[in-house]
Structures are given as structure tokens and as C-alpha cells.
Amino acid sequence: MDEVKHNRFVKVVEKRMEVLINDFYKLGNCASRVSYDYTEDEVNMILDELENQIAILKERFAGRKRFSLGSDE
């Protein structure tokens, strides 16, 4: 393992994860019925998109392409 690349990976991931975690927390604030009104369909759309983005992220870390007309890589 290339130590320089790994250290750079750790540094970048820690910063980006912190931003994502904070953004998830802020998004969760939208669940307050005191401040906001929303439907279950809207909530499901949000959660479905988040799950879709997680699936895409997993594919990228697994080295799979998102779309291909050719082989099943």
C-alpha cells in the first residue's frame, strides 16, 4: 500500500465524512413537524434518493461501473 496515497485518502475522507454527517444532521432537522409540513411520499422520495446514492457509492468502491452497454463489469 502506498503510504502517501493512503494518508491523503484518510485525510480527505475524514473531512468529507464530517461534512456529510453534519449535513445529515441538518437534513434531520427538517423532520420537525413544529417547523415544517411534509407528506410521507416526500419523506419516501428523500430516503429513496439517499439509498440510491449509497448504492452508487458502494458500486464505486467495489470498482463497478454505473452503466455499460458492453460487458458485465
PDB file of C-alpha atoms in Angstrom:
ATOM      1  CA  MET A   1       0.000   0.000   0.000  1.00  0.00           C
ATOM      2  CA  ASP A   2       1.266   3.426  -0.934  1.00  0.00           C
ATOM      3  CA  GLU A   3       1.533   5.221   2.426  1.00  0.00           C
ATOM      4  CA  VAL A   4       1.353   8.717   0.901  1.00  0.00           C
ATOM      5  CA  LYS A   5      -1.829   7.915  -1.042  1.00  0.00           C
ATOM      6  CA  HIS A   6      -3.349   6.204   1.989  1.00  0.00           C
ATOM      7  CA  ASN A   7      -2.626   9.147   4.275  1.00  0.00           C
ATOM      8  CA  ARG A   8      -4.139  11.515   1.694  1.00  0.00           C
ATOM      9  CA  PHE A   9      -7.210   9.226   1.466  1.00  0.00           C
ATOM     10  CA  VAL A  10      -7.673   9.210   5.248  1.00  0.00           C
ATOM     11  CA  LYS A  11      -7.310  12.993   5.465  1.00  0.00           C
ATOM     12  CA  VAL A  12      -9.817  13.666   2.671  1.00  0.00           C
ATOM     13  CA  VAL A  13     -12.330  11.043   3.824  1.00  0.00           C
ATOM     14  CA  GLU A  14     -12.342  12.316   7.405  1.00  0.00           C
ATOM     15  CA  LYS A  15     -13.141  15.864   6.236  1.00  0.00           C
ATOM     16  CA  ARG A  16     -15.807  14.757   3.767  1.00  0.00           C
ATOM     17  CA  MET A  17     -17.435  12.400   6.274  1.00  0.00           C
ATOM     18  CA  GLU A  18     -17.614  15.215   8.810  1.00  0.00           C
ATOM     19  CA  VAL A  19     -19.398  17.406   6.247  1.00  0.00           C
ATOM     20  CA  LEU A  20     -21.804  14.599   5.317  1.00  0.00           C
ATOM     21  CA  ILE A  21     -22.602  13.783   8.938  1.00  0.00           C
ATOM     22  CA  ASN A  22     -23.294  17.451   9.669  1.00  0.00           C
ATOM     23  CA  ASP A  23     -25.461  17.719   6.548  1.00  0.00           C
ATOM     24  CA  PHE A  24     -27.425  14.604   7.556  1.00  0.00           C
ATOM     25  CA  TYR A  25     -27.985  16.166  10.968  1.00  0.00           C
ATOM     26  CA  LYS A  26     -29.232  19.378   9.344  1.00  0.00           C
ATOM     27  CA  LEU A  27     -31.479  17.411   6.980  1.00  0.00           C
ATOM     28  CA  GLY A  28     -32.869  15.600  10.008  1.00  0.00           C
ATOM     29  CA  ASN A  29     -33.908  18.959  11.423  1.00  0.00           C
ATOM     30  CA  CYS A  30     -36.454  19.098   8.598  1.00  0.00           C
ATOM     31  CA  ALA A  31     -38.326  16.277  10.353  1.00  0.00           C
ATOM     32  CA  SER A  32     -39.624  18.755  12.928  1.00  0.00           C
ATOM     33  CA  ARG A  33     -43.413  18.922  12.497  1.00  0.00           C
ATOM     34  CA  VAL A  34     -43.385  22.115  14.565  1.00  0.00           C
ATOM     35  CA  SER A  35     -41.425  23.943  11.856  1.00  0.00           C
ATOM     36  CA  TYR A  36     -42.296  22.032   8.680  1.00  0.00           C
ATOM     37  CA  ASP A  37     -45.167  20.238   6.986  1.00  0.00           C
ATOM     38  CA  TYR A  38     -44.493  17.332   4.633  1.00  0.00           C
ATOM     39  CA  THR A  39     -46.054  14.162   3.303  1.00  0.00           C
ATOM     40  CA  GLU A  40     -44.947  10.562   3.707  1.00  0.00           C
ATOM     41  CA  ASP A  41     -44.437  10.482  -0.079  1.00  0.00           C
ATOM     42  CA  GLU A  42     -41.963  13.348   0.186  1.00  0.00           C
ATOM     43  CA  VAL A  43     -40.128  11.602   3.010  1.00  0.00           C
ATOM     44  CA  ASN A  44     -40.000   8.386   0.983  1.00  0.00           C
ATOM     45  CA  MET A  45     -38.615  10.285  -2.022  1.00  0.00           C
ATOM     46  CA  ILE A  46     -35.840  11.733   0.152  1.00  0.00           C
ATOM     47  CA  LEU A  47     -34.977   8.383   1.716  1.00  0.00           C
ATOM     48  CA  ASP A  48     -35.117   6.570  -1.646  1.00  0.00           C
ATOM     49  CA  GLU A  49     -32.674   9.058  -3.153  1.00  0.00           C
ATOM     50  CA  LEU A  50     -30.316   8.746  -0.190  1.00  0.00           C
ATOM     51  CA  GLU A  51     -30.407   4.946  -0.538  1.00  0.00           C
ATOM     52  CA  ASN A  52     -29.758   5.309  -4.276  1.00  0.00           C
ATOM     53  CA  GLN A  53     -26.718   7.495  -3.620  1.00  0.00           C
ATOM     54  CA  ILE A  54     -25.391   4.975  -1.053  1.00  0.00           C
ATOM     55  CA  ALA A  55     -25.793   2.176  -3.633  1.00  0.00           C
ATOM     56  CA  ILE A  56     -23.860   4.229  -6.199  1.00  0.00           C
ATOM     57  CA  LEU A  57     -21.115   4.881  -3.637  1.00  0.00           C
ATOM     58  CA  LYS A  58     -20.868   1.165  -2.834  1.00  0.00           C
ATOM     59  CA  GLU A  59     -20.561   0.368  -6.547  1.00  0.00           C
ATOM     60  CA  ARG A  60     -17.784   2.904  -6.950  1.00  0.00           C
ATOM     61  CA  PHE A  61     -15.808   1.473  -4.028  1.00  0.00           C
ATOM     62  CA  ALA A  62     -16.356  -2.022  -5.446  1.00  0.00           C
ATOM     63  CA  GLY A  63     -14.881  -0.804  -8.743  1.00  0.00           C
ATOM     64  CA  ARG A  64     -18.049  -1.354 -10.749  1.00  0.00           C
ATOM     65  CA  LYS A  65     -19.187   0.978 -13.462  1.00  0.00           C
ATOM     66  CA  ARG A  66     -22.573   2.650 -13.179  1.00  0.00           C
ATOM     67  CA  PHE A  67     -23.685   1.887 -16.769  1.00  0.00           C
ATOM     68  CA  SER A  68     -22.365  -0.109 -19.641  1.00  0.00           C
ATOM     69  CA  LEU A  69     -23.811  -1.416 -22.906  1.00  0.00           C
ATOM     70  CA  GLY A  70     -20.878  -3.775 -23.232  1.00  0.00           C
ATOM     71  CA  SER A  71     -19.660  -6.364 -20.779  1.00  0.00           C
ATOM     72  CA  ASP A  72     -20.986  -7.021 -17.264  1.00  0.00           C
ATOM     73  CA  GLU A  73     -18.111  -5.296 -15.450  1.00  0.00           C
TER      74      GLU A  73
END
